Amino acid sequence: MSSIADIEKEITEDFELFDDWEGKYEYLIGLGKDLPLIDEKFKTDEYIVRGCQSRVWLHASHDGNRVFYTADSDAIITKGLVALMIKVLNGQKAEDIAKAELGFIDKIGLKEHLSPTRSNGLVSMVKQMKLYALALIKTN
Amino acid sequence: MSSIADIEKEITEDFELFDDWEGKYEYLIGLGKDLPLIDEKFKTDEYIVRGCQSRVWLHASHDGNRVFYTADSDAIITKGLVALMIKVLNGQKAEDIAKAELGFIDKIGLKEHLSPTRSNGLVSMVKQMKLYALALIKTN
Amino acid sequence: MVNSTKEIISPSYTSIDWKKIREDFPILKREVNNQPLVYLDNAATSQKPQLVINAIAHYYSYYNANVHRGVHTLSQEGTNAFEASRNTIKEFINASKTEEVIFTKGTTNSINLLAYSWGRKFVKEGDEIMISAMEHHSNIVPWQILCEEKKALLKVIPINEKGELIWEEFLRLLSDKTKLISVVHISNALGTINPVKAIIEEAHRRNIWVHIDGAQAAPHLQIDVQELDCDFYSFSGHKMCGPTGTGIFYGKEKWLEEMPPFEGGGEMIKTVSFEKTTYNDLPFKFEAGTPHIEGAIVLAEAIRYLQSIGLSNISTRENELVHQTTTRLKEMDGIRFIGTAIHKSSVVSFLVNNIHPYDMGMILDKMGIAVRTGHHCTQPLMDFYRIPGTVRASFSFYNNENDIDRLMEGVKKSIQMLS
Amino acid sequence: MVNSTKEIISPSYTSIDWKKIREDFPILKREVNNQPLVYLDNAATSQKPQLVINAIAHYYSYYNANVHRGVHTLSQEGTNAFEASRNTIKEFINASKTEEVIFTKGTTNSINLLAYSWGRKFVKEGDEIMISAMEHHSNIVPWQILCEEKKALLKVIPINEKGELIWEEFLRLLSDKTKLISVVHISNALGTINPVKAIIEEAHRRNIWVHIDGAQAAPHLQIDVQELDCDFYSFSGHKMCGPTGTGIFYGKEKWLEEMPPFEGGGEMIKTVSFEKTTYNDLPFKFEAGTPHIEGAIVLAEAIRYLQSIGLSNISTRENELVHQTTTRLKEMDGIRFIGTAIHKSSVVSFLVNNIHPYDMGMILDKMGIAVRTGHHCTQPLMDFYRIPGTVRASFSFYNNENDIDRLMEGVKKSIQMLS
Ligand SMILES: Cc1ncc(COP(=O)(O)O)c(C=O)c1O
Ligand SMILES: Cc1ncc(COP(=O)(O)O)c(C=O)c1O
């Protein structure tokens, strides 16, 4: 499968097609709509990543080496961003996930969504994704 | 004896001799030094008018009609102002004291000392002097 | 600098040039995401007119000094302005004495002062504190903390679907254990104006204390604490054109006298020794430490500004804007208003279809329109309506018809993008 | 706007143009009683440089909005600046995490937070709280209130005539009942710099918590809370070129986590229902209500300003001014210094003959010189010296030799008039 860097590059190229915010956000919303839904049984408090305004549910599993994520959010824009993150990190090696810098979010002009003061749950989700990968590395 | 208004006028004229603050304050300090001292037995907490920085002791007596005051302060400038007040109000009729407006303080350029936010105890002293007169009127 | 407020006579409504008033607010000239800013988040905090900003600069450039107890001129000037501001506020809410006006950090701080000071003295095990289902967290959590400590009970006046208190339920909940009723004057999430005068009358008939959370009322209505006869009243300066970090706690003198101090420190004492400390007179007993001098002084400037327009003119104007907004939103498919009380103020809270408020807020922001989305610090109220939050447009007198046009455009566009 | 503070390298002492720095402070151009102002009341509150005043105006004209939870751009910009300021302060005092930096109204508010939150959880009947004989009322009264409520004991470390803590007495007072030591870092009335690091070491050896009142230290010394290893540290923004109504409470994360909230309201909760409320994470758990946003943001601007000069340069300059003043005052007949500790900072407290401090303050004011007179909120300390108060000249780096000349003239003239 493609590396994290390759997928980031692909996404960045996709977003270069848009010269205004509307295009970007329509694309993002589309991604959100397409996101394979998380198994309903994981949409519980145990899997919640609480933002102040939108909520994210995240489930992770692994094959001893690579990590697999499914997720959902009650807000569609957040869900689009969640979809982007999953696109980039799903099925990657734990080591690569742990050290991924995810600079593409900045490049595609959505940096604001990953600001630590954003209350959309996304920052916490990315943190969760990495923590999971780190935990896997430790147990190996 | 002279009326309150007359004494106020006299004092105002005295102060007109000074064209700078130094003259005024030297005069005031002189008045403070000359003030007949209050009987030591009245320099207790019972007779204190507490300012935040300087303290004033005030004692009042009457002959059924006129009120007599003695007072002291630990700060000499305050004592000078106290002396001025006594000069004006001592031995006057309770009715006159109660309604005295004491505008001379403004006229001689010392208004700041009677500002309600001043913490020198003077405002409270004047209030005390008047309360005493009022109480006397009521019992008559 | 320090004018009396008594003489201000407000102009007639028709003589007011609302367009010109807008120019008093420098931030309204700003662009956000390449669009002129439309600011509809006034219930969170208001914008500040240039004269308030100038008054701050003047304070720091000309007479900044620590107040009270200072002999020197700067301190004396600062103290005079500080106490003159207290007097302006006293007249603004028609308190009977300046001693009843306590400077705080904001409504939240005022309510905590009440809960800590009054609560710890007067509330006993088994007593009841009554709030309503539409309270802001600031009028819930301090009472929860107090009730837990004192083993007292928190009772909640329920509301109907429109977002109005249910009067019969209120009466039913009153008991001889009720010690205090603390209710919001105007709901920040719904706009409901509560019948606080009637509540106070019922309460006083039973010797129950009443505190009113006036955070959303003070900027929009003429408050008269004597006419209301409330025991305590709280509001925030930053929501009424004043600086951040400012608020007022009003209390009847007789209660304030009985209440123990809340915070200890400088200013609030008369004498201190390690054996025995005596507390200062009102209002200083409740103002420990160096106050927010700039904020307190300049709040008076903000109040004079509001009075120069006239609170009743402000209400009229805001009602007009709310009415227009509501009428135009009603025409949209799938709109649901949260809060449709008969007596309503400057707030329009709504949802469209099942669009998440956060999403709509994001799209509106891209178009330069600032609204608030979320639970508005009233989670129990959101739970009542079974919603995660609302989109809230909250108006001030400096908003105008163009803001409403832009909001409508924005809502339409977000519906189109998000449905 | 929001630069990191890490990169600021302070200039060398000799390269600093102190005369030019004076021009940064607009108020210093002012006349008082027809004389150019000499401001020597810096320990009460400092003056503000133009860039701080400008930053306030910029905040209100450009991005004023309520912080946290807001989706729109203004709120996001405000929140970013607010949290960036927290980070600047974290680095300024070298805290290990931003979570340990709590915004308060000032030192008094910080100490009350500690007494209410930590005190109510950890102090039991018979426990001892230790302060010193030179504390400010703000570090006395909250502990008296707490001790009275909890039936705990307040112990006081005595001082010698010079105004230094008596080390042997301190050691003797320590007991296994001592829960907390709360001492002032630099005395506002005497200028004494206390050996806080040694106190903290002794205390920690016995598992005693230590709080340091840094109100007078933060503006003058480079603080490093990790190096000190104090558990809690408090200071005020308005004394260090920042806006009024600002202060900081620092606490080690592990203690802050264990402490219950102080005030309840918006911002400090995670979820609220009438049945159960859960509190927010640090630092928000301790920041109920809309904060003083302007103040918090602009405090960082003040700190960057101080850092651009360099705290060690500031200390050196102030020590120079204090040394000159002391030397010249010593030449006068009848002078008595209050506070002659070996380790001293920016304060010169004195009396002449039996001239009442109030009288001298009045005369100095007439000459345009602002000093503080009175008990400086340290009444027990004044009682120790059996004096009603002192005349206190307190220095800042923007004072200069001319200010000292004018002070000397003033003191001479007042002696002449008042003796
Ligand atoms: C040593 C000391 N502690 C505490 C305080 C209280 O600070 P604030 O008034 O800013 O709360 C001061 C300032 O007056 C002080 O000098
Ligand atoms: C109804 C109501 N009460 C209390 C508050 C709290 O006010 P502050 O955040 O200024 O303390 C607010 C504002 O958010 C409010 O709208």
Tab-separated table of C-alpha atoms and ligand atoms in Angstrom, chain C residues 289-290, chain D residues 106-108 136 138 184 186 188 213 215-216 236 238-239, ligand 1:
chain	number	residue	atom	x	y	z
C	289	GLY	CA	-7.322	42.825	46.550
C	290	THR	CA	-6.473	45.399	43.939
D	106	GLY	CA	-4.629	39.058	40.993
D	107	THR	CA	-2.477	37.715	43.801
D	108	THR	CA	-5.287	38.087	46.340
D	136	HIS	CA	0.616	41.263	53.165
D	138	SER	CA	-3.779	39.039	51.286
D	184	VAL	CA	6.116	36.256	50.659
D	186	ILE	CA	9.765	39.839	48.439
D	188	ASN	CA	6.205	44.912	49.733
D	213	ASP	CA	3.375	35.083	47.353
D	215	ALA	CA	3.399	39.707	43.928
D	216	GLN	CA	6.561	41.775	44.412
D	236	SER	CA	-0.290	39.992	39.856
D	238	HIS	CA	-0.864	44.856	37.081
D	239	LYS	CA	2.369	45.157	39.069
E	1	LIG	C1	3.412	41.067	48.754
E	1	LIG	C2	2.054	41.266	48.209
E	1	LIG	N1	1.143	40.282	48.285
E	1	LIG	C3	-0.102	40.408	47.779
E	1	LIG	C4	-0.500	41.567	47.183
E	1	LIG	C5	-1.891	41.652	46.660
E	1	LIG	O1	-1.914	41.772	45.250
E	1	LIG	P1	-3.241	42.204	44.519
E	1	LIG	O2	-3.732	43.444	45.177
E	1	LIG	O3	-2.809	42.449	43.102
E	1	LIG	O4	-4.220	41.100	44.639
E	1	LIG	C6	0.420	42.625	47.066
E	1	LIG	C7	0.084	43.887	46.414
E	1	LIG	O5	-0.522	44.780	46.934
E	1	LIG	C8	1.705	42.477	47.607
E	1	LIG	O6	2.599	43.464	47.535
